[in-house]
Every structure is written in structure tokens, then in C-alpha cells.
Short mmCIF file of C-alpha atoms in Angstrom, two decimals:
data_model
loop_
_atom_site.label_atom_id
_atom_site.label_comp_id
_atom_site.label_asym_id
_atom_site.label_seq_id
_atom_site.Cartn_x
_atom_site.Cartn_y
_atom_site.Cartn_z
CA MET A 1 -12.49 -14.18 -0.41
CA ASP A 2 -12.97 -9.98 0.78
CA GLY A 3 -13.53 -8.48 3.84
CA ASP A 4 -14.73 -10.85 6.93
CA ASP A 5 -14.11 -13.82 4.73
CA SER A 6 -10.46 -12.97 4.26
CA VAL A 7 -10.90 -11.93 8.39
CA ALA A 8 -12.34 -16.07 9.07
CA PHE A 9 -10.25 -17.70 6.61
CA LEU A 10 -7.24 -16.29 8.78
CA ARG A 11 -8.40 -17.14 12.01
CA CYS A 12 -8.67 -20.37 10.65
CA PHE A 13 -5.58 -20.40 9.91
CA GLY A 14 -4.51 -18.85 13.06
CA ALA A 15 -5.91 -21.40 15.34
CA GLN A 16 -3.94 -24.13 13.09
CA VAL A 17 -0.71 -22.34 13.65
CA LYS A 18 -1.86 -22.89 17.39
CA LEU A 19 -3.09 -26.41 17.84
CA PHE A 20 0.02 -27.56 15.44
CA ARG A 21 2.58 -25.19 18.48
CA GLU A 22 0.91 -26.84 21.11
CA ARG A 23 1.11 -30.22 19.94
CA ALA A 24 5.12 -29.61 19.61
CA GLY A 25 5.22 -28.49 23.46
CA LEU A 26 5.74 -24.65 22.39
CA THR A 27 4.97 -21.73 23.70
CA GLN A 28 4.82 -18.28 21.34
CA ALA A 29 8.30 -16.94 22.39
CA GLN A 30 9.95 -20.49 21.98
CA LEU A 31 8.49 -21.41 18.51
CA GLY A 32 9.62 -17.49 17.36
CA THR A 33 13.41 -18.23 18.60
CA ARG A 34 12.87 -21.28 16.14
CA ILE A 35 11.98 -19.90 13.05
CA GLY A 36 13.43 -16.43 13.68
CA TYR A 37 10.81 -14.35 14.54
CA GLY A 38 8.86 -12.25 17.50
CA GLU A 39 6.68 -14.07 20.22
CA ASP A 40 4.22 -10.61 19.39
CA LEU A 41 4.62 -11.66 15.89
CA VAL A 42 3.64 -15.37 16.77
CA ALA A 43 0.91 -14.21 18.75
CA ALA A 44 -0.66 -11.92 16.40
CA VAL A 45 -0.57 -13.96 13.36
CA GLU A 46 -2.18 -16.55 16.22
CA ARG A 47 -5.32 -13.79 17.12
CA ALA A 48 -5.29 -13.40 13.43
CA ARG A 49 -4.15 -9.74 13.52
CA ARG A 50 -1.15 -9.90 11.54
CA ILE A 51 -0.74 -11.82 7.79
CA PRO A 52 2.35 -13.88 7.51
CA ARG A 53 4.92 -14.16 4.62
CA ALA A 54 5.62 -16.92 3.11
CA GLU A 55 8.88 -17.15 4.88
CA PHE A 56 6.92 -17.26 8.18
CA ILE A 57 4.60 -19.83 6.92
CA ASP A 58 7.31 -21.79 5.32
CA LYS A 59 9.61 -21.99 8.34
CA ALA A 60 6.77 -23.08 10.96
CA ASP A 61 4.92 -25.17 8.68
CA ASP A 62 9.10 -26.67 9.37
CA ALA A 63 9.74 -25.62 13.29
CA LEU A 64 6.04 -27.55 13.65
CA GLU A 65 6.02 -30.41 11.72
CA ALA A 66 3.07 -29.55 10.10
CA GLY A 67 3.65 -31.82 7.58
CA GLY A 68 3.20 -29.04 4.78
CA VAL A 69 -0.84 -28.07 6.09
CA LEU A 70 0.31 -24.74 7.15
CA ARG A 71 2.75 -24.37 3.58
CA ALA A 72 -0.72 -25.55 1.64
CA MET A 73 -2.24 -22.28 2.55
CA LYS A 74 -0.27 -19.49 1.73
CA ASP A 75 -1.04 -18.58 -1.46
CA GLU A 76 -4.52 -18.21 -0.42
CA VAL A 77 -2.72 -16.13 3.28
CA ALA A 78 -1.08 -13.83 0.82
CA ARG A 79 -4.22 -13.19 -1.15
CA THR A 80 -5.75 -11.83 1.91
CA ARG A 81 -3.65 -9.20 2.74
CA TYR A 82 -6.15 -7.27 0.01
CA PRO A 83 -9.59 -6.12 -0.50
CA GLY A 84 -10.55 -8.53 -3.51
CA PHE A 85 -11.28 -5.22 -5.65
CA PHE A 86 -7.45 -4.44 -5.49
CA ARG A 87 -5.49 -7.89 -5.54
CA ASP A 88 -5.12 -7.45 -9.58
CA ALA A 89 -3.90 -4.04 -8.98
CA ALA A 90 -1.99 -5.18 -6.29
CA ARG A 91 0.59 -8.23 -8.20
CA LEU A 92 0.87 -5.28 -10.62
CA GLU A 93 1.91 -2.65 -8.72
CA ALA A 94 4.49 -5.17 -7.36
CA GLU A 95 6.03 -6.28 -10.76
CA ALA A 96 5.84 -2.31 -12.25
CA VAL A 97 8.86 -1.04 -13.89
CA GLU A 98 7.45 2.06 -13.69
CA LEU A 99 4.49 3.68 -11.75
CA HIS A 100 2.60 6.63 -11.75
CA ALA A 101 -0.47 8.35 -9.98
CA TYR A 102 -2.33 11.47 -9.42
CA ASP A 103 -4.58 11.62 -5.78
CA THR A 104 -6.84 13.62 -4.99
CA HIS A 105 -8.52 12.29 -1.56
CA VAL A 106 -5.91 11.12 0.09
CA ILE A 107 -1.85 10.38 0.09
CA LYS A 108 -1.28 7.17 -2.05
CA GLY A 109 -0.80 4.31 -0.28
CA LEU A 110 2.17 3.74 -0.98
CA LEU A 111 3.63 6.88 0.06
CA GLN A 112 1.46 6.18 3.35
CA THR A 113 3.01 5.92 7.28
CA GLU A 114 1.37 3.60 9.33
CA GLU A 115 -0.52 6.33 11.09
CA TYR A 116 -1.70 7.92 8.31
CA ALA A 117 -2.99 4.50 7.07
CA ARG A 118 -4.92 3.63 10.05
CA ALA A 119 -6.39 6.73 10.28
CA VAL A 120 -7.76 6.66 6.24
CA PHE A 121 -9.30 3.15 7.58
CA GLY A 122 -10.15 3.99 10.68
CA MET A 123 -12.69 7.16 8.25
CA ARG A 124 -13.62 3.80 6.07
CA ARG A 125 -17.66 3.26 6.12
CA PRO A 126 -19.26 1.30 6.38
CA LEU A 127 -17.24 0.85 9.74
CA LEU A 128 -13.96 -1.85 8.95
CA SER A 129 -13.43 -4.46 11.81
CA GLU A 130 -10.93 -3.76 14.52
CA ASP A 131 -8.87 -6.94 12.79
CA THR A 132 -9.20 -5.88 9.42
CA ILE A 133 -7.64 -2.00 9.76
CA GLU A 134 -4.55 -4.39 11.46
CA GLN A 135 -4.78 -6.01 8.32
CA ARG A 136 -4.94 -3.56 5.57
CA VAL A 137 -2.34 -1.08 7.56
CA ALA A 138 -0.12 -4.18 7.25
CA ALA A 139 -0.83 -4.36 3.69
CA ARG A 140 0.11 -1.91 3.37
CA MET A 141 2.86 -1.24 4.61
CA ALA A 142 4.64 -4.47 2.57
CA ARG A 143 3.73 -3.02 -0.49
CA GLN A 144 6.51 0.36 0.38
CA GLU A 145 9.52 -2.92 -0.41
CA ILE A 146 8.72 -0.89 -3.94
CA PHE A 147 11.13 1.32 -2.49
CA SER A 148 13.51 -1.49 -1.32
CA ARG A 149 13.45 -2.62 -5.45
CA TRP A 150 15.97 -3.03 -7.17
CA PRO A 151 16.76 -2.60 -10.00
CA ALA A 152 14.20 -0.03 -9.04
CA PRO A 153 10.55 1.24 -11.01
CA LEU A 154 10.55 4.73 -12.01
CA MET A 155 7.72 6.52 -10.13
CA SER A 156 6.29 9.27 -10.19
CA PHE A 157 3.43 11.12 -7.70
CA VAL A 158 1.26 14.42 -8.27
CA VAL A 159 -0.79 15.38 -4.88
CA GLU A 160 -3.70 17.94 -5.39
CA GLU A 161 -2.64 20.58 -2.09
CA ALA A 162 -6.05 19.90 -0.14
CA VAL A 163 -4.65 16.24 -0.35
CA LEU A 164 -1.26 17.46 1.78
CA ARG A 165 -3.95 20.41 4.17
CA ARG A 166 -6.08 17.86 4.48
CA ARG A 167 -5.12 16.67 8.79
CA ILE A 168 -6.32 13.22 8.65
CA GLY A 169 -5.30 11.67 11.31
CA GLY A 170 -4.69 15.10 13.01
CA ARG A 171 -1.77 17.57 13.09
CA GLU A 172 0.91 14.89 14.08
CA VAL A 173 0.00 12.80 11.80
CA GLN A 174 0.00 15.11 9.17
CA ARG A 175 3.36 16.34 10.06
CA GLY A 176 4.66 12.56 9.36
CA GLN A 177 3.43 11.94 6.90
CA LEU A 178 4.74 15.67 5.48
CA GLU A 179 7.96 14.48 6.87
CA ARG A 180 7.22 11.23 4.51
CA LEU A 181 6.96 12.30 1.38
CA LEU A 182 10.41 14.48 1.92
CA GLU A 183 12.23 11.33 2.67
CA ILE A 184 11.20 9.41 -0.36
CA GLY A 185 10.85 12.10 -2.83
CA GLN A 186 14.58 12.50 -2.04
CA LYS A 187 15.16 8.70 -3.81
CA ARG A 188 16.40 8.93 -7.05
CA ASN A 189 13.87 7.00 -8.50
CA VAL A 190 11.19 9.07 -7.07
CA GLU A 191 9.90 12.62 -8.38
CA ILE A 192 7.01 13.84 -5.76
CA GLN A 193 5.06 16.69 -6.99
CA VAL A 194 2.19 18.59 -5.53
CA MET A 195 -1.35 20.39 -8.16
CA PRO A 196 -1.11 24.13 -6.76
CA LEU A 197 -5.15 24.98 -5.28
CA ASP A 198 -4.35 27.72 -7.73
CA ARG A 199 -4.41 26.32 -10.63
CA GLU A 200 -6.89 28.39 -13.41
CA ASP A 201 -5.77 25.01 -15.63
CA HIS A 202 -6.63 21.63 -14.73
CA ALA A 203 -6.50 18.38 -17.20
CA GLY A 204 -7.24 16.29 -13.79
CA LEU A 205 -10.74 17.13 -13.00
CA SER A 206 -11.65 13.65 -13.99
CA GLY A 207 -10.29 12.66 -10.97
CA PRO A 208 -7.65 9.59 -9.24
CA PHE A 209 -5.87 6.87 -11.48
CA THR A 210 -2.80 5.00 -11.30
CA LEU A 211 -0.83 4.20 -14.46
CA MET A 212 1.46 0.87 -14.44
CA GLU A 213 4.15 -0.53 -17.40
CA THR A 214 5.68 -4.03 -16.47
CA GLU A 215 9.41 -5.76 -17.56
CA ARG A 216 7.13 -6.98 -20.41
CA GLN A 217 6.39 -4.26 -21.39
CA GLN A 218 2.49 -4.05 -20.94
CA ARG A 219 0.60 -0.83 -19.79
CA PHE A 220 -2.19 -0.99 -17.84
CA ALA A 221 -4.46 2.25 -15.59
CA TYR A 222 -6.17 0.88 -12.45
CA VAL A 223 -9.27 3.68 -11.33
CA GLU A 224 -10.99 2.91 -7.87
CA VAL A 225 -13.13 5.27 -6.42
CA GLN A 226 -16.15 4.03 -3.90
CA ASN A 227 -14.28 0.48 -3.59
CA VAL A 228 -15.25 0.54 -6.96
CA SER A 229 -11.80 -0.45 -9.01
CA ARG A 230 -11.16 -0.77 -13.11
CA LEU A 231 -7.98 -2.32 -15.05
CA GLN A 232 -8.18 -0.87 -17.98
CA THR A 233 -5.90 -2.82 -20.17
CA GLU A 234 -7.77 -1.17 -23.61
CA ARG A 235 -4.33 0.12 -24.83
CA ALA A 236 -6.78 3.50 -26.61
CA MET A 237 -7.65 4.35 -23.00
CA VAL A 238 -4.24 3.64 -21.13
CA ARG A 239 -2.47 5.95 -23.75
CA ALA A 240 -5.66 8.66 -23.27
CA LEU A 241 -4.56 8.94 -19.71
CA GLU A 242 -0.93 8.52 -19.91
CA ALA A 243 -1.23 11.79 -22.11
CA GLN A 244 -3.90 13.49 -19.26
CA TYR A 245 -1.09 12.04 -16.82
CA GLY A 246 1.74 14.33 -18.85
CA ILE A 247 -0.29 17.93 -19.15
CA ILE A 248 -0.50 17.13 -15.11
CA ARG A 249 2.71 16.80 -13.85
CA ALA A 250 3.37 19.53 -16.45
CA GLN A 251 0.33 21.61 -14.94
CA ALA A 252 1.96 21.26 -11.36
CA LEU A 253 4.77 22.37 -9.70
CA THR A 254 7.99 20.84 -10.55
CA PRO A 255 9.80 18.20 -8.45
CA ARG A 256 11.71 20.96 -6.56
CA GLU A 257 9.27 23.23 -5.31
CA SER A 258 7.30 20.76 -4.36
CA VAL A 259 10.18 20.26 -1.89
CA ALA A 260 9.85 23.92 -0.90
CA PHE A 261 5.72 23.36 -1.16
CA ILE A 262 5.95 20.53 1.83
CA GLU A 263 8.32 22.14 4.03
CA LYS A 264 6.97 24.97 3.79
CA LEU A 265 3.67 23.25 4.81
CA ARG A 266 5.30 21.37 7.75
CA GLY A 267 6.93 24.10 9.17
CA GLU A 268 3.03 25.44 9.42
CA THR A 269 1.29 22.16 11.17
#
């Protein structure tokens, strides 16, 4: 499923939740109380504006005595979190013990604030529906649970200076995004570097990419442009991008210099 198909499936799932809830004689608030979630979330799930987590589905199935009907759709609901071209990469990202990314157009999804992500999706062409935008934003925020994992994965990000200066969503959104970068950059397992515009030597002119390594020591490279993506598994290709990333990091500002640069830019916004 992708695009409108995913939205249609979520609407069907939400309708099922509503039917079982009304059959049980419960309001949205009462169901929320029973399963430990707020009324707003229950309403959003029924209207297909939020993608429920597996725990929500399990608890709702039990509380509504749905006989496993809701639980049977759990895997399909999870798959709707991401557009089809990104689903394999999202799975590997969640399993990664190392993740390194170079970005040239927008801040990496893992680093985005909710406001920044909503602005990015709102600018997509062809236009995304409001429901799809809300679902994509929620999925992007859910991906950031990687920062709470333990053992913590080793992560590094190199961001082009132009990306930091681009006021996607406006001045306040840009300022909030810069503050988010400073916050995440304080984590011991994360390093953020800025590639300044004045560099005469630049190894990253071929575009953005992400490198990942799993616990099973499998290494992958993910490349995406214009919603066309490729997950590289061939060792020679992955090794070449790993070498390129090493040069990019050497050419960029150091993590300490990058913090100072972002702080200065935040003061200018």
C-alpha cells in the first residue's frame, strides 16, 4: 500500500474501532480510560488522522472484545506509517547499531521537529492530503524513538550550511529546528557536523545518503531522490559511500565548531 491506499486502509481500520466501540456502548473518552490513552487519540484513530501503535491495537481489541479482528490488522497498520519506497529503510533504521547521514536539501527526518516536518510535507508536490500529512508527521516523530534506545546506536550527521539557513516553515520554525539540533547534539552517542559553504574541496557533490549497520554486522546504504529510493547492499558500493562519508566528515566543521556555528545562526534568526 502507498498514498491513498494507505489512507483508505486506515479509514477502514478506524471505522472498525468505532463500530466495536459503539457496540460496546462506550464513548471515545470511556474507551481511552479503559486502555490508558486520551480521548483525543481515540478520536484521531477513528478518523484515520493518527496511526495507532501495536499496544493501542492490542488493548483496544481486548477492551472491545473484538475477537482478534483489530489485532489481525496490526501488521498492516504498522506498514502504513511510511510510504512504500521507505519501508525497508525504516525497518533497518530501527535495528541499526550505527547510522550516519549526509543531507543537502532538508534536515534529516530523524532530527526534525514536528513543525519542521509538517512544513516539509506541506510543500510536497503533488500535494499530499491533510490526513496523509498528519500520518507522515506522526510516523516521523515515532522514528525518533531511536534516540531513547539502549544500547544507544552510534550516530553522526553532516548537514550543509545552506540547509540550516533555509527558512522552511518560517523564522520561528527554523529557530526551533536549530534548537532541536543543539539538543540532540548534546547526546553522547550523536555527533552533528556542518559543511560550510566556503569549502573549496567538497566530496559530497553527488547528493545525500544514509549509511546503516545492523547488529548482525550487515551494512547498507540508502539513497533517495524525488521519492525514488534505493537500498544498496552490494559491498563495493557501500564501501565506496563509507569512504566518501569519511572524507565529507573530514572536510566539515568539527562537532564543537558546528555547535558554535549553529548557536551563532540561531542568534541571527
